[in-house]
XYZ file of C-alpha atoms in Angstrom:
600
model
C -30.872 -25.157 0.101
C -27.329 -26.754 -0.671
C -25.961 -29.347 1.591
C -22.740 -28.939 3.246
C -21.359 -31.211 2.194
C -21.561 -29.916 -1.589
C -20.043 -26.145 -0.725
C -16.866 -26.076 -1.568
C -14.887 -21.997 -0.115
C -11.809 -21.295 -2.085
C -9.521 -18.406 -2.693
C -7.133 -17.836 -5.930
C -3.818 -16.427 -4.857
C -0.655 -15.267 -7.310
C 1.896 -13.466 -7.639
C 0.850 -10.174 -9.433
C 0.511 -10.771 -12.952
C 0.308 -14.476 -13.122
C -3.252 -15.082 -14.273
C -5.155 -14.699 -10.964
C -8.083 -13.069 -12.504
C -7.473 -13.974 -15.860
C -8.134 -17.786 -13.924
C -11.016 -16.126 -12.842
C -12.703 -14.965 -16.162
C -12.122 -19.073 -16.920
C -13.916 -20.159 -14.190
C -17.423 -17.883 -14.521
C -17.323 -19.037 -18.393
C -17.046 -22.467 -17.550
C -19.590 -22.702 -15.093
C -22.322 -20.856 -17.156
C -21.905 -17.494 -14.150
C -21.652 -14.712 -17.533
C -22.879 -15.769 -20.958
C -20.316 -15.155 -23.729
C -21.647 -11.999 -24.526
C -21.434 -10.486 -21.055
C -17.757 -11.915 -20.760
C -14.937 -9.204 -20.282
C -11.432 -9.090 -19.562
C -10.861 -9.292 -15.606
C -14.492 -9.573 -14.726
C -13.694 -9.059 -10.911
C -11.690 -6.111 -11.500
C -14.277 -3.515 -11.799
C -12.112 -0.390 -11.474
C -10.186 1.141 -14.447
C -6.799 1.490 -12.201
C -7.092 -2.553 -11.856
C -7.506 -3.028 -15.022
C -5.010 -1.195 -16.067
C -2.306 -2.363 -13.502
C -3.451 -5.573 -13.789
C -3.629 -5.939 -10.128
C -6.508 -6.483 -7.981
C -7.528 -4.132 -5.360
C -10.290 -4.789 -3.652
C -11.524 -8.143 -2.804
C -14.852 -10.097 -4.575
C -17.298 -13.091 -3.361
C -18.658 -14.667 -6.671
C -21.038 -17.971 -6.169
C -20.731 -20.661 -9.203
C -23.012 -23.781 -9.435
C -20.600 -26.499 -11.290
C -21.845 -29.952 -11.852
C -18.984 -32.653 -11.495
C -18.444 -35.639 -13.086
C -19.818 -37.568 -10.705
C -22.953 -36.088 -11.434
C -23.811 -34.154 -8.014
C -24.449 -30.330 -7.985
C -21.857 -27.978 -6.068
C -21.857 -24.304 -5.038
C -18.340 -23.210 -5.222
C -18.064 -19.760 -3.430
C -14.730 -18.316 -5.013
C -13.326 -15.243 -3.062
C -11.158 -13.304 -4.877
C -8.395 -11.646 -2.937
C -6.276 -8.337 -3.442
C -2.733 -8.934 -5.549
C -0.541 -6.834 -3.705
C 1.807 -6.623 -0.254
C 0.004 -3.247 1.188
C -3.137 -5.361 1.431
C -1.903 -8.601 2.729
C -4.164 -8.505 6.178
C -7.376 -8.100 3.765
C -5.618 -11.312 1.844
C -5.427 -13.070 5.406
C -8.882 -11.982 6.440
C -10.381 -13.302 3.045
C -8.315 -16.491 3.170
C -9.786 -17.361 6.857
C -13.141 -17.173 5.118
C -11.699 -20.194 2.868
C -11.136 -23.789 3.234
C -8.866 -24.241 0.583
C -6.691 -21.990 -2.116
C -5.625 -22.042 -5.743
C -2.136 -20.929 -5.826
C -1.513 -19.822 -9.574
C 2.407 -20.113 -10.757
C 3.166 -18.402 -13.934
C 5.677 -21.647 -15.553
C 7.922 -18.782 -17.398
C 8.981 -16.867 -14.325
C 8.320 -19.462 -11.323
C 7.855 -19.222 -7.614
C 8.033 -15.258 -6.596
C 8.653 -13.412 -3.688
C 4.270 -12.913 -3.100
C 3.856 -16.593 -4.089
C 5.681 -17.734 -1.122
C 3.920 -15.209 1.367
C 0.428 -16.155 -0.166
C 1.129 -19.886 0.555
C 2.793 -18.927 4.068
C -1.135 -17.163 4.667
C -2.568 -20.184 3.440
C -0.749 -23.026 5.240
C -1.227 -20.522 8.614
C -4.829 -20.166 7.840
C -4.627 -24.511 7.655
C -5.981 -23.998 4.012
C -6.248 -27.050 1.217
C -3.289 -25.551 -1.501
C -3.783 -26.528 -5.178
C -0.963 -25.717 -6.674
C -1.704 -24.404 -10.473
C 1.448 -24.109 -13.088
C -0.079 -21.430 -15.397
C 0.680 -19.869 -19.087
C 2.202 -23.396 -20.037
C 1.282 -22.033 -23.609
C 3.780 -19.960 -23.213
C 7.088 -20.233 -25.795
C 9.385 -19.881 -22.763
C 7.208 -22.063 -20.080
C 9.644 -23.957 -18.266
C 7.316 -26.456 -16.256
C 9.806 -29.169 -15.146
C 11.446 -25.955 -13.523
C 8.946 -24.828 -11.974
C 7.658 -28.166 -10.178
C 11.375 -28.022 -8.948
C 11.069 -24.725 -7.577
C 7.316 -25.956 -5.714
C 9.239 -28.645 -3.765
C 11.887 -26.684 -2.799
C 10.717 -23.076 -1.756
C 6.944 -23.652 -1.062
C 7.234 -27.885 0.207
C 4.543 -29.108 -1.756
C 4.212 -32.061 -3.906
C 4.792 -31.106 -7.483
C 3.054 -34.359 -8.506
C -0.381 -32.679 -7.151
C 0.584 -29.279 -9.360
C -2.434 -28.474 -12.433
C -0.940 -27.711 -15.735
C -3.248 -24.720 -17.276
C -3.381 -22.033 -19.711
C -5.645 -19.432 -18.351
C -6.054 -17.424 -21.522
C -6.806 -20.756 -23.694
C -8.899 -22.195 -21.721
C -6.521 -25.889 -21.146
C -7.237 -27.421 -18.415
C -10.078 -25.450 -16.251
C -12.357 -28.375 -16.125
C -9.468 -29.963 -14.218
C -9.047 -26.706 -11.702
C -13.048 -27.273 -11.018
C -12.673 -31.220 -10.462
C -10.040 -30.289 -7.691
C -11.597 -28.263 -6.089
C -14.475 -30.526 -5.666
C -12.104 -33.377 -4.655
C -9.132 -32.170 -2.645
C -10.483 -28.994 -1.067
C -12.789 -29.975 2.448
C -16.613 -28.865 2.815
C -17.343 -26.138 5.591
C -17.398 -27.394 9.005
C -19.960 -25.269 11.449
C -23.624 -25.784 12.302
C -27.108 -23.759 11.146
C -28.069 -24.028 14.486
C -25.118 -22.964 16.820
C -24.782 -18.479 17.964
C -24.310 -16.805 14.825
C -20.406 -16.112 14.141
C -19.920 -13.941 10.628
C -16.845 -13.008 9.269
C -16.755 -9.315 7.326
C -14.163 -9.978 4.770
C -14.589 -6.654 2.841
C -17.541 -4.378 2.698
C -18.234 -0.757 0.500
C -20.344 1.859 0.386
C -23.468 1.894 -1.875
C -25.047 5.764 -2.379
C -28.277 4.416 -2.213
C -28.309 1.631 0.173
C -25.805 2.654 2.878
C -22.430 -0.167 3.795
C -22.524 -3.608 1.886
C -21.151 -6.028 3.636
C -19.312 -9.015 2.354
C -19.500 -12.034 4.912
C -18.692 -15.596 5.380
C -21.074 -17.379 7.833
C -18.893 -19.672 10.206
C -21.560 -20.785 12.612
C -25.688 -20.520 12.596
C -27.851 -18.279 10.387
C -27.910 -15.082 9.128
C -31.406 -14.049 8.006
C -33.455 -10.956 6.802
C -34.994 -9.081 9.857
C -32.567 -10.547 12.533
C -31.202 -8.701 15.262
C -27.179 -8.099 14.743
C -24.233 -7.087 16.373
C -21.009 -6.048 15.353
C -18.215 -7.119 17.765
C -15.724 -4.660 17.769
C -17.956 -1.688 18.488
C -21.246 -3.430 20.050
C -23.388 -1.885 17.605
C -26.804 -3.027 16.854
C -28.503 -3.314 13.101
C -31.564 -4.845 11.381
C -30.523 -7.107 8.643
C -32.510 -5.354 5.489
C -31.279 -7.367 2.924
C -29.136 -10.960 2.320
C -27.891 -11.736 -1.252
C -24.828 -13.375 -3.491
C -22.882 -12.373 -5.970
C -23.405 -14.540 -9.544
C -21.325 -12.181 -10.362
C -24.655 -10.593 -10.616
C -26.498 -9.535 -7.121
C -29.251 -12.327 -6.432
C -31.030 -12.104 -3.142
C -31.533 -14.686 -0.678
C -33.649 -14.958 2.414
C -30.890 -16.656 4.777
C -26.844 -17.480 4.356
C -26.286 -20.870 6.635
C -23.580 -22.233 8.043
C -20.681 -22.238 5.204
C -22.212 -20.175 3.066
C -20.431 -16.784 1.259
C -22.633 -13.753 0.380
C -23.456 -9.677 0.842
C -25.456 -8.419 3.861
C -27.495 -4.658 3.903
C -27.952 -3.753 7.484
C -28.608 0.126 6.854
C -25.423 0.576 8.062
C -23.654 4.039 7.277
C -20.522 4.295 7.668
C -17.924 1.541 6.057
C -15.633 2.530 9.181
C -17.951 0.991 11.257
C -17.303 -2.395 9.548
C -13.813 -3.524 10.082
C -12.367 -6.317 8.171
C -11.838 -9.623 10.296
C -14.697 -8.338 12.465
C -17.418 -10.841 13.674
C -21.366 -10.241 13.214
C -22.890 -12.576 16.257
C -26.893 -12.633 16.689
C -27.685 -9.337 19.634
C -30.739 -11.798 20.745
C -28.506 -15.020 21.026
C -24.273 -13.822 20.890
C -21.694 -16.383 20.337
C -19.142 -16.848 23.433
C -16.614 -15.710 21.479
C -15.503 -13.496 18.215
C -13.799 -15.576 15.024
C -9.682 -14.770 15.911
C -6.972 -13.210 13.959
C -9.178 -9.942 14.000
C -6.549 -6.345 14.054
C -7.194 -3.068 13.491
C -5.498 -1.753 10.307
C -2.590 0.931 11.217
C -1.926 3.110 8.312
C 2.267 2.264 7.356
C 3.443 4.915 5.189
C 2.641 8.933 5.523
C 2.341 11.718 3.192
C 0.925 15.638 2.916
C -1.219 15.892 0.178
C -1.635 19.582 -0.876
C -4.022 21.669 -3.695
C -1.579 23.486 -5.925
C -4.135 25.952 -6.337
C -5.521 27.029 -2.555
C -8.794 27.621 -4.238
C -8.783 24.200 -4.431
C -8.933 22.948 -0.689
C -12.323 22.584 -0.146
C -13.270 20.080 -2.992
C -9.857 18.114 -1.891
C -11.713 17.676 1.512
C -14.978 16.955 -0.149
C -13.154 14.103 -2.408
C -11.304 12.459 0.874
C -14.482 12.339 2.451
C -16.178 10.587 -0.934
C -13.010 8.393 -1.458
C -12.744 7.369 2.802
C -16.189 5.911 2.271
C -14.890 3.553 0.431
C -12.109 2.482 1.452
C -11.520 1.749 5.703
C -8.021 1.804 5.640
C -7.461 5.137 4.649
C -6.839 7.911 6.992
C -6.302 11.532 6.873
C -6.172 14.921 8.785
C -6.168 18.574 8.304
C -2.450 20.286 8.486
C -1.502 23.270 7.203
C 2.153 24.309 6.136
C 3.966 27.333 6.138
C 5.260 26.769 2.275
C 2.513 24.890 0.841
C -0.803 26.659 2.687
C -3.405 24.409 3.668
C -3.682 20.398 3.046
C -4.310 16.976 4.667
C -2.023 14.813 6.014
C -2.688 11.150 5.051
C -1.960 7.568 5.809
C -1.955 4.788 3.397
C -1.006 0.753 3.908
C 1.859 1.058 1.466
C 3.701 3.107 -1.140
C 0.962 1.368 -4.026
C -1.893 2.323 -1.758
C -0.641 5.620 -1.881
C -0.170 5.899 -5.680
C -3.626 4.706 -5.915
C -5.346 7.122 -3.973
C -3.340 10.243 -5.573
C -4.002 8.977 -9.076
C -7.698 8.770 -8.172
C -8.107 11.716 -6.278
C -6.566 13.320 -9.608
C -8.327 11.023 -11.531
C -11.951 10.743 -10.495
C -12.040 14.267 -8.825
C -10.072 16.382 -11.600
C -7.677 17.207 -8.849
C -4.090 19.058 -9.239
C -2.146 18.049 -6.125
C 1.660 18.434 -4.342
C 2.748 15.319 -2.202
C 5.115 15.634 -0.173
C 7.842 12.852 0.122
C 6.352 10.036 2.044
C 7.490 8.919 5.558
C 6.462 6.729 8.258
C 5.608 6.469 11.591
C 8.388 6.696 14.280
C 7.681 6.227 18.366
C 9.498 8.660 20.472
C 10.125 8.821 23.890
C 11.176 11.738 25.275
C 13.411 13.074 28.855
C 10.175 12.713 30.710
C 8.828 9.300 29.759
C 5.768 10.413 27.168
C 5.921 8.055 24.142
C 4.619 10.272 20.989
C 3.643 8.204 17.573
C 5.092 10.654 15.280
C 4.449 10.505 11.336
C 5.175 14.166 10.604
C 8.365 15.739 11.106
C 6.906 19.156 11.727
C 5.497 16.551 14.780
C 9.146 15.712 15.987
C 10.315 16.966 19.844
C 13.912 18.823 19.932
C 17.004 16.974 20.165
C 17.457 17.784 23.143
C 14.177 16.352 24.786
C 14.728 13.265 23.222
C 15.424 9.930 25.111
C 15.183 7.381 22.168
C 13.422 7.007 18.758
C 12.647 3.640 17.458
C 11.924 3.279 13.847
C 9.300 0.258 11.747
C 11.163 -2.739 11.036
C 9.631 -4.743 8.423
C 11.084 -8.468 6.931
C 11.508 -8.715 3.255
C 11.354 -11.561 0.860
C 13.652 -10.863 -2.145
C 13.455 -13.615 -5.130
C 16.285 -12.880 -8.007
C 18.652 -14.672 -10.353
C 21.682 -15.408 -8.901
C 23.852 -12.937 -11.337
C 22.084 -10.152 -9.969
C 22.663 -11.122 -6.317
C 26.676 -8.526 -6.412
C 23.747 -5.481 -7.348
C 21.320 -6.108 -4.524
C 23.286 -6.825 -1.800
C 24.664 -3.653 -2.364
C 21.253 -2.034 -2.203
C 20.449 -3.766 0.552
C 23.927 -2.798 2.754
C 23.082 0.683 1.755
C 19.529 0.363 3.228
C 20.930 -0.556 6.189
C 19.359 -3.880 6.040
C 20.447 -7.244 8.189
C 20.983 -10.686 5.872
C 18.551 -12.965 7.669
C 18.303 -15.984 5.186
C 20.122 -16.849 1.910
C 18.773 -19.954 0.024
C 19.282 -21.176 -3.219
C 15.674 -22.458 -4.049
C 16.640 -23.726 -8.078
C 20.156 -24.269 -10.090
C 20.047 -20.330 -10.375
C 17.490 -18.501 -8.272
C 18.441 -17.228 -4.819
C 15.838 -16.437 -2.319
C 17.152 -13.065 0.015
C 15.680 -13.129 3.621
C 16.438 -9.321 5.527
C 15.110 -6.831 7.807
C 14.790 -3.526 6.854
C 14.031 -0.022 8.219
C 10.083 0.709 6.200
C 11.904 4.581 6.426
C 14.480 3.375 3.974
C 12.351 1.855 1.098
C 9.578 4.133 0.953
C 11.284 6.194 -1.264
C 13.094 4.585 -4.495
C 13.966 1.047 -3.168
C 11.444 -0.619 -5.388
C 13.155 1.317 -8.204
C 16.335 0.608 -7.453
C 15.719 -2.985 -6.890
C 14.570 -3.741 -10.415
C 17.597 -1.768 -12.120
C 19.805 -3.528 -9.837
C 18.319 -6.567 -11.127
C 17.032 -5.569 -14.911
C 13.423 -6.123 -13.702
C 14.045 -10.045 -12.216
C 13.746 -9.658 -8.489
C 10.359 -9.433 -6.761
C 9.572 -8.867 -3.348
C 7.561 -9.211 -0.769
C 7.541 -7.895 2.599
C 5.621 -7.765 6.256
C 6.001 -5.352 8.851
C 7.504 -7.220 12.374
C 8.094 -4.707 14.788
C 9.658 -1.369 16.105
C 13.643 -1.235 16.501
C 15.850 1.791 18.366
C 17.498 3.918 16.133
C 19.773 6.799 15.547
C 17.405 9.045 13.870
C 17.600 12.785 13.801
C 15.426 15.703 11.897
C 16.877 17.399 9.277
C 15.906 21.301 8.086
C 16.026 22.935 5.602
C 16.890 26.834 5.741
C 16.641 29.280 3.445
C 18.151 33.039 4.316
C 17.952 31.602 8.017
C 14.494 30.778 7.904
C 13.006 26.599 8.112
C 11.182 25.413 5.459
C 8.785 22.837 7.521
C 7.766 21.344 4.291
C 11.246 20.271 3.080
C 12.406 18.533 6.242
C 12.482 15.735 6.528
C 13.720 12.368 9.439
C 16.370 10.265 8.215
C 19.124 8.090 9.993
C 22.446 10.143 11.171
C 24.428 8.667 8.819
C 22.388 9.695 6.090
C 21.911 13.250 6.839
C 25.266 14.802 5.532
C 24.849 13.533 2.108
C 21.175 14.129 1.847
C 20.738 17.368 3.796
C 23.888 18.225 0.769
C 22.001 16.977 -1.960
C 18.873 18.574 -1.304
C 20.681 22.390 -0.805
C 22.375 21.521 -4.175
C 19.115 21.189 -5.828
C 17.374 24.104 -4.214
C 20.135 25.908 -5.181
C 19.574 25.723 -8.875
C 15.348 26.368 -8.087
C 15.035 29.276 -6.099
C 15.310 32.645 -8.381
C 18.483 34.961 -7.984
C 17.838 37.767 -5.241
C 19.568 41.249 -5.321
C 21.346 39.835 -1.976
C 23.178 36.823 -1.352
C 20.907 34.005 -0.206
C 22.276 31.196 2.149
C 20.782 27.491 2.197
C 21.611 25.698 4.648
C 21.232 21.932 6.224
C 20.383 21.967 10.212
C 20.632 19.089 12.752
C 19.039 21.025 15.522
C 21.466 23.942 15.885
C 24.604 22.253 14.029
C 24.767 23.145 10.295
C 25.767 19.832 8.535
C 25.230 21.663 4.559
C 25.669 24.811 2.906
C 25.049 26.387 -0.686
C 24.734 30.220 -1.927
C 22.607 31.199 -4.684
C 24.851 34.341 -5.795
C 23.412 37.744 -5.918
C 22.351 39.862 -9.202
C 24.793 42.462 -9.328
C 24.662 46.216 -11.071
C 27.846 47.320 -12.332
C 28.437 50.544 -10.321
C 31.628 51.147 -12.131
C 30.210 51.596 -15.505
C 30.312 55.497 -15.220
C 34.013 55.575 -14.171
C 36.043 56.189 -17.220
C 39.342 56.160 -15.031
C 40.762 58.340 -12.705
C 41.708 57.483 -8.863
C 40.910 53.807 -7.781
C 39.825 55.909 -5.021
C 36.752 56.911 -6.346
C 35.489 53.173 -7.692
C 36.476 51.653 -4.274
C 34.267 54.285 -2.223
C 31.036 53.242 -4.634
C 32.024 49.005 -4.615
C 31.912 49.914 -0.368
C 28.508 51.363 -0.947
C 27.215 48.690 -3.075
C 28.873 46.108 -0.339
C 26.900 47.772 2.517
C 23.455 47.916 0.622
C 23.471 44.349 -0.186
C 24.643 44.037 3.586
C 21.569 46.058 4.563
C 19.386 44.528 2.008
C 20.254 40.451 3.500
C 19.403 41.770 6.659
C 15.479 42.640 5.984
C 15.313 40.557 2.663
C 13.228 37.876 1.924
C 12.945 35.166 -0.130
C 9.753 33.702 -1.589
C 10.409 30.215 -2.728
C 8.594 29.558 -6.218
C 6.154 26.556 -6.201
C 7.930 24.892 -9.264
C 10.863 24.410 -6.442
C 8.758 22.971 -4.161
C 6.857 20.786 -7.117
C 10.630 19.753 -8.401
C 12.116 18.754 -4.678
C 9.062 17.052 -3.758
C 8.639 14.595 -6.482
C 8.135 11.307 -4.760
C 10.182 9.711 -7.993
C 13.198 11.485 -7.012
């Protein structure tokens, strides 16, 4: 059993793509965790979509035993955190089960927009912070630069920052020895109520919901009695162990210590992340705080292209919702697109993620529809509806406000990009809330923005406004009132519920024009004239025509009295008049596939 005194909790945080688990990789060579031989790239990042984003997705607990240089024995429990803004409550969740953090710079590019919310997490958790200048290899490191750039945007002391190259190997033993010296040993007591934290957990086919945990106060053994705060259920402890990375099992995790729990457990819904485990025999008076419940952000139909297909799509959501908590769907159905789900995701990535393995892992050919969020309406009589569909949303006319998600944004760019993104921003109807000049040429953009307006193409836009050099980072603080309004889509008089859509007033006109320009060109030529047409309610704010195929009824007339070929143009006239009246239009799915490109 390890002292105390000689555990050492720590987290690695970055900006994506700075060498967080590259870092990582370093670490379990240098402390003996993988022989050379079972050494890959990104150890921790065990999915193929990680390793081939190079982000992190879901979070890790790996135990190393490092012996310092002054000779004493240490078990350094490094958590490994997600790399990306949709997940930043697991990142807060899995920082609170740390005492101090790594916080890995890259020296060619500097502090970014996710490196200053990572540290915010960490100084509001009270964490240790290490900083760690990485890639110093690099032909275009600029280290003086960035220690500038550490003082300024993040206040810490520069002096303190580790110079390292990640992929080289310089200066690891140095990360080790500081995390021995500056970062503090667990405080809590083996003996007190047992308080647990669940900092991520997933589902094993064969041995139900593992649980990963950080023990704050008491014990946690195999065959106690526990209980799981936020929904007073009861378990059996089956099984403790750690991760080396390789699973090792234990009989008890004290007081300080980081490792996996088996409780046959069966759902992973019933574990929430920041929840607390407390002993059923002997509770705590208390749970651990910070604990919320995660609200899905962005929305989105997700549709079989072939309706054979609808039953394996449910069968996959249920497979891919057991492992991951956050995720959220329902049944809907749609007059255009037949039957589907309609799902909720933490962010436009967590979206992108869950499409490319539902198509990926599931050999799945799906429609999304454009994604949206989640508005609060009040209507005429007082009823407050949360509304994320807009096949959901009451008639103008019942409505007494709508208030849209706000959300603050951190924006890092070079200063000769700054004419570009303002722009971008006015057009997003944002509001300027901090402008700081954090080096000789890097500006640091504080605004609030409407989550409606950059669920779209805003992360797009952003980096060809600034040729790929802004970043940004973002949290969600609040709902505002706004002057939002559903727009249809009608084609021969008839709504198309899947192409409408909620945007702000001013908006509408120049989308609701846009889109009946496009559908225009998709939808086939009918023997009758076929309107499209833009609605706000009852008010048409956009209208196209898609022409009608036309015979030539005065191909038989070799002259005589212009009589004759008026009387059969009047006939033709009042067929097509006859035909618009009964006709109807069937709306090819390569129209629907074409507007509903998220890209676009």
């Amino acid at each position: 059993m390890t002292d105390a005194r000689h555990i050492r909790n720590f987290s690695i945080v970055a900006h994506i793509d700075h060498g967080k688990s590259t870092l990582a990789d370093r670490l379990l060579e240098l402390t003996g965790a993988l022989s050379k031989r079972e050494m890959a790239d990104q150890v921790l990042d065990s999915m193929d979509l990680e390793r081939e984003r190079g982000i992190t997705i879901k979070a890790h607990a790996v135990r190393l035993h490092y012996r310092a240089r002054g000779g004493h024995e240490y078990q350094l429990n490094l958590i490994d955190t997600p790399g990306h803004v949709d997940f930043s409550y697991e990142v807060s969740r899995s920082l609170s089960a740390c005492e101090g953090a790594l916080l890995v710079i890259d020296a060619s590019q500097g502090v970014e927009a996710q490196t200053l919310a990572n540290a915010q997490l960490a100084m509001n958790n009270k964490l240790a912070i290490i900083p760690v200048i990485n890639k110093i290899d690099l032909p275009g490191a600029e280290i003086e630069a960035t220690k500038q750039q550490i003082e300024h945007a993040l206040a810490l002391d520069p002096r303190e920052a580790l110079l390292i190259s990640a992929k080289s190997g310089v200066g690891i033993e140095d990360v080790l020895e500081a995390v021995v010296a500056r970062i503090p040993p667990p405080r809590g007591s083996p003996e007190a109520p047992l308080q647990a934290l669940v900092f991520d957990s997933w589902f094993d086919s064969y041995r139900g919901v593992v649980v990963l945990t950080r023990v704050v106060e008491g014990t946690l053994a195999v065959g106690g009695r526990i209980r799981l705060w936020w929904n007073n259920q009861v378990y059996n402890v089956e099984e403790l162990g750690v991760l080396t990375p390789k699973p090792v099992r234990v009989e008890a995790l004290r007081a300080g210590e980081v490792g996996f729990m088996i409780a046959n457990i069966k759902r992973v819904t019933d574990t929430r992340i920041g929840d607390t485990i407390t002993d059923d025999d002997r509770p705590a008076a208390e749970p651990l705080p910070g604990f919320e419940e995660i609200k899905p952000m962005v929305f989105a139909g997700l549709y079989p292209v072939d309706a054979s297909a609808y039953e394996p799509l449910r069968d996959a959501l249920d497979k891919l919702r057991l492992n991951d908590s956050s995720f959220f769907y329902e049944p809907e159905n749609s007059l255009a697109l037949g039957f589907g789900f309609r799902c909720g995701f933490l962010g436009l990535l967590h979206m992108e993620i869950v499409q490319e393995r539902l198509e990926r892992e599931f050999n799945l050919n799906l429609i999304t529809t454009a994604p949206g969020v989640r508005f609060r309406v009040t209507t005429k009589t007082g009823e407050v509806l949360a509304v994320e569909s807009p096949t959901k949303f009451p008639q103008e006319g019942d409505i007494a406000k709508v208030e849209e998600p706000i959300i603050t944004a951190l924006i890092f760019t070079q200063d000769e990009y700054l004419g570009g993104i303002l722009a971008l921003l006015e057009e997003k109807r944002g509001a300027q809330k901090g402008f700081e000049y954090v080096s000789m040429k890097r500006v640091l953009l504080t605004y609030e923005l409407p989550l409606n307006e950059i669920v779209l193409d805003f992360y797009d836009r952003l980096k060809s406004a600034s040729r790929g050099y802004a970043s940004l980072d973002y949290h969600f603080s609040g709902y505002r009132e706004s002057d939002l309004v559903k727009v249809d889509l009608l084609v021969a008089g008839e709504p198309v519920d899947a192409l409408s859509f909620i945007c702000h007033r001013e908006n509408a006109f120049p989308r609701g024009r846009s889109l009946c320009e496009r559908m225009r060109k998709l939808i086939p030529r009918q023997l009758f004239e076929v309107a499209i047409q833009a609605s706000i309610g009852s008010k048409i704010i956009a209208r196209e025509n898609v022409p009608p195929m036309r015979k030539n009824v005065l191909a038989k007339c070799y002259g005589g009295d212009i009589t004759r070929k008026r009387k059969l143009l009047e006939k033709q006239k009042e067929g097509k008049r006859r035909m618009k009246r009964v006709g109807r239009v069937d709306i090819p799915q390569e129209a629907f596939l074409a507007v509903l490109k998220v890209s676009e």
